PDB file of C-alpha atoms in Angstrom:
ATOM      1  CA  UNK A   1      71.629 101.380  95.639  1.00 65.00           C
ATOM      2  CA  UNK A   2      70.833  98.666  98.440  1.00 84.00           C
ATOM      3  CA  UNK A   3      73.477  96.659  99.883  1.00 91.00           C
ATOM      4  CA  UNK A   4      72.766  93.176 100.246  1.00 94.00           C
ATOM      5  CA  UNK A   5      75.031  91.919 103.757  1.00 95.00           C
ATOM      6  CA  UNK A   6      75.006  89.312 105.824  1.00 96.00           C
ATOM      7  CA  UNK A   7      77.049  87.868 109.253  1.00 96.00           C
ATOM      8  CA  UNK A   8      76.167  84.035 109.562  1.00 95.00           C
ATOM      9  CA  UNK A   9      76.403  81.576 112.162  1.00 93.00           C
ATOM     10  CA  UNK A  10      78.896  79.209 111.652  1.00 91.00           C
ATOM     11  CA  UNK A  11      77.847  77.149 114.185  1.00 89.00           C
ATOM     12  CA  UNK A  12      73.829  76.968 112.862  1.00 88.00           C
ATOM     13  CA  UNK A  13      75.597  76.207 109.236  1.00 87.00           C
ATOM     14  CA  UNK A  14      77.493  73.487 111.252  1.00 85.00           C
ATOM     15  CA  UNK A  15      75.044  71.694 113.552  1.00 84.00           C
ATOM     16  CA  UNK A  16      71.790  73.360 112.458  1.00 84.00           C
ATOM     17  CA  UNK A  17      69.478  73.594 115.777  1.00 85.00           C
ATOM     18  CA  UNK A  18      65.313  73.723 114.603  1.00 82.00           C
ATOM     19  CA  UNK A  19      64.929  76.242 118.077  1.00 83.00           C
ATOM     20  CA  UNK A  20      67.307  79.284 116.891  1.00 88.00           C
ATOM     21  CA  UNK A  21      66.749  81.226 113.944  1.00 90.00           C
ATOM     22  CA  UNK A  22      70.554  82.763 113.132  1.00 93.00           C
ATOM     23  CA  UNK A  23      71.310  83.515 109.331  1.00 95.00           C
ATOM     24  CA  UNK A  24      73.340  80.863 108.014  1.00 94.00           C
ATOM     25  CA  UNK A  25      74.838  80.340 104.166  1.00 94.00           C
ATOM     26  CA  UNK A  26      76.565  77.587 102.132  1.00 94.00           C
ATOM     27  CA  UNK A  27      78.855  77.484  98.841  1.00 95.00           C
ATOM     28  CA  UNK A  28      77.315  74.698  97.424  1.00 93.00           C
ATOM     29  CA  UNK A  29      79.877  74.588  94.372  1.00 95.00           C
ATOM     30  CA  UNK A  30      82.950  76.168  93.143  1.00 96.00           C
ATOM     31  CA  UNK A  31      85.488  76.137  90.996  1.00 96.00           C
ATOM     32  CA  UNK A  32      88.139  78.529  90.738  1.00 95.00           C
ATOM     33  CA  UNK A  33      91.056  78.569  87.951  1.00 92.00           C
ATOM     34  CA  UNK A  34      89.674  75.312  86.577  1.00 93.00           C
ATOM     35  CA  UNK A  35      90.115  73.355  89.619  1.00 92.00           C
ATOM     36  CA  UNK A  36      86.809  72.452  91.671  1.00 95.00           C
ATOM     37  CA  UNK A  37      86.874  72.351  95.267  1.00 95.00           C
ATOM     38  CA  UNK A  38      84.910  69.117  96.594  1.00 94.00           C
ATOM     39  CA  UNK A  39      81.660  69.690  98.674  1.00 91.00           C
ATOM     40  CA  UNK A  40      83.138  67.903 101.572  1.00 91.00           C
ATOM     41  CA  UNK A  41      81.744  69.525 104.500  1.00 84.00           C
ATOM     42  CA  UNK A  42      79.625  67.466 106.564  1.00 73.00           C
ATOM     43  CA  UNK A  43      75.778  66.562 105.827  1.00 65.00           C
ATOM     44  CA  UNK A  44      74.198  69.903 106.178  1.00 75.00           C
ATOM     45  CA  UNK A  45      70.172  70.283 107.020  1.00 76.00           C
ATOM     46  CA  UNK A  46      68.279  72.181 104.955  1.00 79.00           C
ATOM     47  CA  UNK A  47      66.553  75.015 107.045  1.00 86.00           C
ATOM     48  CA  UNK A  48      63.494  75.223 105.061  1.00 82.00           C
ATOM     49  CA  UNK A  49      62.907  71.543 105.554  1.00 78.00           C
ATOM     50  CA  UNK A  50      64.540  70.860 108.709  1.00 72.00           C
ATOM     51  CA  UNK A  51      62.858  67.524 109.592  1.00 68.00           C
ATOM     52  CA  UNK A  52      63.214  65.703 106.351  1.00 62.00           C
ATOM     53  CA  UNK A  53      66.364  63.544 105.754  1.00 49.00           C
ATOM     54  CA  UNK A  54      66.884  65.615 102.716  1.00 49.00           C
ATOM     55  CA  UNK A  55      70.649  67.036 103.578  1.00 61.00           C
ATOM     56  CA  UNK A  56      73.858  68.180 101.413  1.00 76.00           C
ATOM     57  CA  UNK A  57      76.908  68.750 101.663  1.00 87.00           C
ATOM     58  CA  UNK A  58      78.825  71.914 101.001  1.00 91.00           C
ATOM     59  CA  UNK A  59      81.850  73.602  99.946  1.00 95.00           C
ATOM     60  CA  UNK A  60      81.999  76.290 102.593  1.00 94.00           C
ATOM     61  CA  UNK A  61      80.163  77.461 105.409  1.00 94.00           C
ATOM     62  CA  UNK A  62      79.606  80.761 105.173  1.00 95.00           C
ATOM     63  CA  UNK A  63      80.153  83.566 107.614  1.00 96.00           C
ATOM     64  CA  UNK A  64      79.632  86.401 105.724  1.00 98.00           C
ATOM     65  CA  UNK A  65      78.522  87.650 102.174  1.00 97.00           C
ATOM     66  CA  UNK A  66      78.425  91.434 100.973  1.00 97.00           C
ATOM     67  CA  UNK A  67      77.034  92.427  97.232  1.00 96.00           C
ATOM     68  CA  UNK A  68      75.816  95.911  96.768  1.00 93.00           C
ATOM     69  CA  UNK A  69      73.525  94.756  94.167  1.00 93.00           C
ATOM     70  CA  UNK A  70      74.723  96.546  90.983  1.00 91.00           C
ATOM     71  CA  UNK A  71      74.808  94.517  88.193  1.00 92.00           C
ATOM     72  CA  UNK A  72      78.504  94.978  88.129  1.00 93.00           C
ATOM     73  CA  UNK A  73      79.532  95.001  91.681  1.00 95.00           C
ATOM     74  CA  UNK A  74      81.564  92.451  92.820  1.00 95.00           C
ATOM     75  CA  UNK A  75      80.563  89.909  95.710  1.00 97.00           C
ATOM     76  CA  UNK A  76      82.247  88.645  98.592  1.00 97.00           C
ATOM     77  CA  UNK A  77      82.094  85.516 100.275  1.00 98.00           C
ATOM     78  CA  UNK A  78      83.767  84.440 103.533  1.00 97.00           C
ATOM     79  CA  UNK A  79      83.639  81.131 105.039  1.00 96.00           C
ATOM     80  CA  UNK A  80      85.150  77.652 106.432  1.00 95.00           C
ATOM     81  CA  UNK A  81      86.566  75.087 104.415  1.00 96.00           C
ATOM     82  CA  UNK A  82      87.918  71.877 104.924  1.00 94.00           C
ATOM     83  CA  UNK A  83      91.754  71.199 104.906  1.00 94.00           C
ATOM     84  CA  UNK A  84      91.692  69.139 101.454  1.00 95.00           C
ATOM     85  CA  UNK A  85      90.028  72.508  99.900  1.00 96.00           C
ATOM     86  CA  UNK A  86      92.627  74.406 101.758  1.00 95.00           C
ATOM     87  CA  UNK A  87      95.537  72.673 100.359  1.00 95.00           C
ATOM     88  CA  UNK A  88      94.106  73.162  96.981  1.00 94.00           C
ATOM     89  CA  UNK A  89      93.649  76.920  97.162  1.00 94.00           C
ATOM     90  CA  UNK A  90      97.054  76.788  99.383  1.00 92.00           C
ATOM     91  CA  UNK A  91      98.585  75.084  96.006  1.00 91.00           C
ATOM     92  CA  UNK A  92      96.720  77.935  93.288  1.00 90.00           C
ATOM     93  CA  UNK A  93      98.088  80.788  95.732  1.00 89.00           C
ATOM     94  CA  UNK A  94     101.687  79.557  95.467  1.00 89.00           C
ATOM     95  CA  UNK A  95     101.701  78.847  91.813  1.00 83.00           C
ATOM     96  CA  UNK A  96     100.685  81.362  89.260  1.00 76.00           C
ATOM     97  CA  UNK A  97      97.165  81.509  88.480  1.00 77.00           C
ATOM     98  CA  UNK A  98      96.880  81.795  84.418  1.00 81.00           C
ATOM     99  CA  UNK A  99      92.984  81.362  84.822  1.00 88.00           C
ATOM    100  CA  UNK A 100      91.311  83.473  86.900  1.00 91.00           C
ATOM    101  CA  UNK A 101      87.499  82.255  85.926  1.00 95.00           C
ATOM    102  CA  UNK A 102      85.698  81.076  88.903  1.00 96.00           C
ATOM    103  CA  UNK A 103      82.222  79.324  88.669  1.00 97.00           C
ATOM    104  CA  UNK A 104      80.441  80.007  92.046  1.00 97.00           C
ATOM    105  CA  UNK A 105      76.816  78.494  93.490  1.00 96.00           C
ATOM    106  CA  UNK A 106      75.330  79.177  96.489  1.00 96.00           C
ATOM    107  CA  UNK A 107      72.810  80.109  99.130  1.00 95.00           C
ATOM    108  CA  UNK A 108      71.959  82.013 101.952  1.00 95.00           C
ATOM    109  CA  UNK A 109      69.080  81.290 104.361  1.00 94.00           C
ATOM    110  CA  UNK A 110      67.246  83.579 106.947  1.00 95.00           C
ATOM    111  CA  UNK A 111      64.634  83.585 109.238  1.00 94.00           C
ATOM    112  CA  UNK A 112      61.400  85.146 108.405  1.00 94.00           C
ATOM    113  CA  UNK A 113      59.267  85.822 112.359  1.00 93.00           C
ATOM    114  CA  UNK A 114      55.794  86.516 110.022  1.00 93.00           C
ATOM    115  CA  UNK A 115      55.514  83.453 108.600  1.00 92.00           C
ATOM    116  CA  UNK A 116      57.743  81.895 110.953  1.00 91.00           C
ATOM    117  CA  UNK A 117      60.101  79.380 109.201  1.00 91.00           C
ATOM    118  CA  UNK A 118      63.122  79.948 107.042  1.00 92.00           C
ATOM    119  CA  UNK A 119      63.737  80.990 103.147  1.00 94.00           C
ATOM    120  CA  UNK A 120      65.977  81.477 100.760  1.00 94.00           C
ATOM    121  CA  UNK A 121      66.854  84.998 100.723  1.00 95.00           C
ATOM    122  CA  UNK A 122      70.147  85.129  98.559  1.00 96.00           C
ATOM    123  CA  UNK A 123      70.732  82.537  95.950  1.00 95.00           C
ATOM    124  CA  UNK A 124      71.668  81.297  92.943  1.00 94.00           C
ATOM    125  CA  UNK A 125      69.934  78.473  90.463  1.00 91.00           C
ATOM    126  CA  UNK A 126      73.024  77.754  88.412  1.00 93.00           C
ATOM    127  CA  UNK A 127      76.903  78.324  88.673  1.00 95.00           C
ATOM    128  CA  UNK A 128      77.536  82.163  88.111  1.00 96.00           C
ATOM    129  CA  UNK A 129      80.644  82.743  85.908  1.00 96.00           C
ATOM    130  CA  UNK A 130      82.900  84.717  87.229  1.00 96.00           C
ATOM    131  CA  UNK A 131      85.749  86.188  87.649  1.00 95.00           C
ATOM    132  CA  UNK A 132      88.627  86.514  90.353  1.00 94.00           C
ATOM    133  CA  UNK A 133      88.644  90.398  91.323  1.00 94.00           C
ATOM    134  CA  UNK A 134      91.791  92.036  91.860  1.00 89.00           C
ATOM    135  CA  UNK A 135      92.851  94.414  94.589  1.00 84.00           C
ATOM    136  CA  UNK A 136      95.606  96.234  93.363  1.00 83.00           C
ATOM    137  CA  UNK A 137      98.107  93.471  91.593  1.00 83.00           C
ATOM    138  CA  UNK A 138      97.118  91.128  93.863  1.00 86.00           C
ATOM    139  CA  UNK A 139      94.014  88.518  93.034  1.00 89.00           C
ATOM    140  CA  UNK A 140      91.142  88.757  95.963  1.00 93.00           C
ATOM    141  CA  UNK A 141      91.695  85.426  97.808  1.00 94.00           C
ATOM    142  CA  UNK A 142      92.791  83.839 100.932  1.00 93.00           C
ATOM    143  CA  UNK A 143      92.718  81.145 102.987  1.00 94.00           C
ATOM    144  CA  UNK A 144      94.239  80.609 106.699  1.00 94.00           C
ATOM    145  CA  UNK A 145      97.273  78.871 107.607  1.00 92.00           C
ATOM    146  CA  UNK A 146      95.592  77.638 110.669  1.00 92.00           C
ATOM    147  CA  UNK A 147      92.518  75.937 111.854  1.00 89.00           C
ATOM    148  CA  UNK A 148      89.118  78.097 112.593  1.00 89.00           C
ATOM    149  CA  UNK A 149      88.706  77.501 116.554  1.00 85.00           C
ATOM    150  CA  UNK A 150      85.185  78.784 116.142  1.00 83.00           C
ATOM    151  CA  UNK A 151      84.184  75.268 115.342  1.00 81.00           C
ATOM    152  CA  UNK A 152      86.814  72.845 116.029  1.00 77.00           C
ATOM    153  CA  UNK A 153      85.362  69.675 114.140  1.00 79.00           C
ATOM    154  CA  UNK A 154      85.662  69.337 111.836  1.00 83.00           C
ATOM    155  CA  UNK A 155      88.655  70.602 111.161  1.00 88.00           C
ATOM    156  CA  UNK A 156      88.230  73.637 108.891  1.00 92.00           C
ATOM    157  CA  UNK A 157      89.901  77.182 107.566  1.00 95.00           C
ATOM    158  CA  UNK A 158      88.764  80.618 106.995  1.00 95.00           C
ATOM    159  CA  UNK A 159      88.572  81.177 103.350  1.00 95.00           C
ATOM    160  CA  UNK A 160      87.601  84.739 101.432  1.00 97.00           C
ATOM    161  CA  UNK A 161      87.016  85.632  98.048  1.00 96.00           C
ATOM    162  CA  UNK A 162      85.841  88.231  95.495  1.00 96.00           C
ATOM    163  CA  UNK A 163      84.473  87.948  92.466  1.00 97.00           C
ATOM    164  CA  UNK A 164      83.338  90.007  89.816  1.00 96.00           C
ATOM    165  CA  UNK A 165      80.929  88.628  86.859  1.00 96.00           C
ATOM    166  CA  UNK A 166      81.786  87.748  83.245  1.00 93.00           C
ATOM    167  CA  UNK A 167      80.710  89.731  80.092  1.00 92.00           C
ATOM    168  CA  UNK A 168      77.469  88.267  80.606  1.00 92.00           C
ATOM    169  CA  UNK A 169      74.065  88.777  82.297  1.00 93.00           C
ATOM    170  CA  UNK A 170      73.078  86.232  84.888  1.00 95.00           C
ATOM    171  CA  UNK A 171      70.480  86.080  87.408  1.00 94.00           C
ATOM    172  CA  UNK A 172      70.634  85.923  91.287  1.00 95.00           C
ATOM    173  CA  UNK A 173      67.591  85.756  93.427  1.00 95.00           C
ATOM    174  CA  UNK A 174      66.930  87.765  96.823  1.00 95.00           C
ATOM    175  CA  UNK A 175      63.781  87.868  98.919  1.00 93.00           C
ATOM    176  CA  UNK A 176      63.143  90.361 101.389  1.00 90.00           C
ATOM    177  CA  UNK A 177      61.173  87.163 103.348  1.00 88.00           C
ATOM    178  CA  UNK A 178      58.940  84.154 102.470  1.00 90.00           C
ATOM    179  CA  UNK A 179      57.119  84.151  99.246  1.00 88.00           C
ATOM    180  CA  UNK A 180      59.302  88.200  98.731  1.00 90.00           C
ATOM    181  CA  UNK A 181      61.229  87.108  95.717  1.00 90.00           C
ATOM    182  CA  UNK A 182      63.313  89.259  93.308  1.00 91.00           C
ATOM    183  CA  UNK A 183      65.517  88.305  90.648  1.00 93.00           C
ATOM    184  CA  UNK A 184      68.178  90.795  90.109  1.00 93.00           C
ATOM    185  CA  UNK A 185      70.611  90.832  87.293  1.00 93.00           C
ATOM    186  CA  UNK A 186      74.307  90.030  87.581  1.00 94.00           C
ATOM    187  CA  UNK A 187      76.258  90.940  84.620  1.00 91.00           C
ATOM    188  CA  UNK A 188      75.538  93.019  81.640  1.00 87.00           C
ATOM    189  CA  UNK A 189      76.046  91.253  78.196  1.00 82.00           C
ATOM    190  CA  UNK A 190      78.916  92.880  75.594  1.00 74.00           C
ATOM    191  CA  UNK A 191      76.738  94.435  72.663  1.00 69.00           C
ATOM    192  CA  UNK A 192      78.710  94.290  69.174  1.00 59.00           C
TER     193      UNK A 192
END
């Protein structure tokens, strides 16, 4: 089965530039154990409309993503956060985490040279459920104790985690370039 992986510029996903055409990704959303993280990260530019005011904000910047596309593989997302989201996740990973359900949205952008603008090649429409996966005893997340120095403002921490889905099928787009769309299924729903 395919692999679906991706290295990202942090530093496009920072201080997008309309001349270089680098992969970049965003968690839009998140919530993990109940708690949401807040899409503080500065006013990002959408690639696919780089020219209109139309900007976000984000969770995380992403600098990598790996899925290998089976409906029950997990995915894994690394990225920057900012400190407030660090001190949260700093806070879950030094209690005990009772709920390990994580809601997740985001999106991945790449450059396509044949039609010769950006698209959405790895995304999602609505929060997937999912859960925290485990490696071993220990739950699959992490964040850093000290500041990225691959962008230095603003301030922000390399965070990682894996998640598997829910007893439930969900959908998650990819596109192999502009106007390439799949949806692929995430999930497979518990028959009785």
């Amino acid at each position: 089965m395919p692999t679906f992986s991706r290295d990202m510029d942090v530093l496009q996903g920072f201080n997008f530039k309309k001349d270089k055409q680098s992969t970049i990704g965003y968690i839009t959303a998140i919530t993990i154990g109940g708690i949401a993280l807040t899409a503080d990260q500065e006013t990002l530019t959408d690639p696919e409309q780089p020219a209109s005011v139309l900007a976000s904000k984000a969770v995380s910047v992403l600098n990598h993503y790996l899925w290998e596309t089976g409906a029950t593989d997990a995915m894994y997302f690394s990225g920057q956060i900012s400190t407030s989201n660090k001190q949260k996740i700093a806070e879950m990973l030094l209690g005990s985490f009772a709920n390990i359900e994580v809601l997740v949205k985001y999106v991945i952008y790449e450059y396509d040279p044949v039609a010769k603008k950006y698209f959405k090649s790895n995304y999602t429409d609505a929060d997937l459920q999912c859960l925290l996966e485990k490696n071993g005893d220990a739950l699959n997340i992490a964040v850093a104790d000290d500041a990225s120095r691959e962008v230095q403002s603003p301030k922000n921490f390399s965070f990682q985690i894996g998640v598997k889905p829910k007893t439930l099928e969900q959908s998650i787009n990819v596109a192999a370039g502009v106007q390439k769309n799949i949806v692929k299924k995430w999930g497979i729903t518990e028959t009785a």
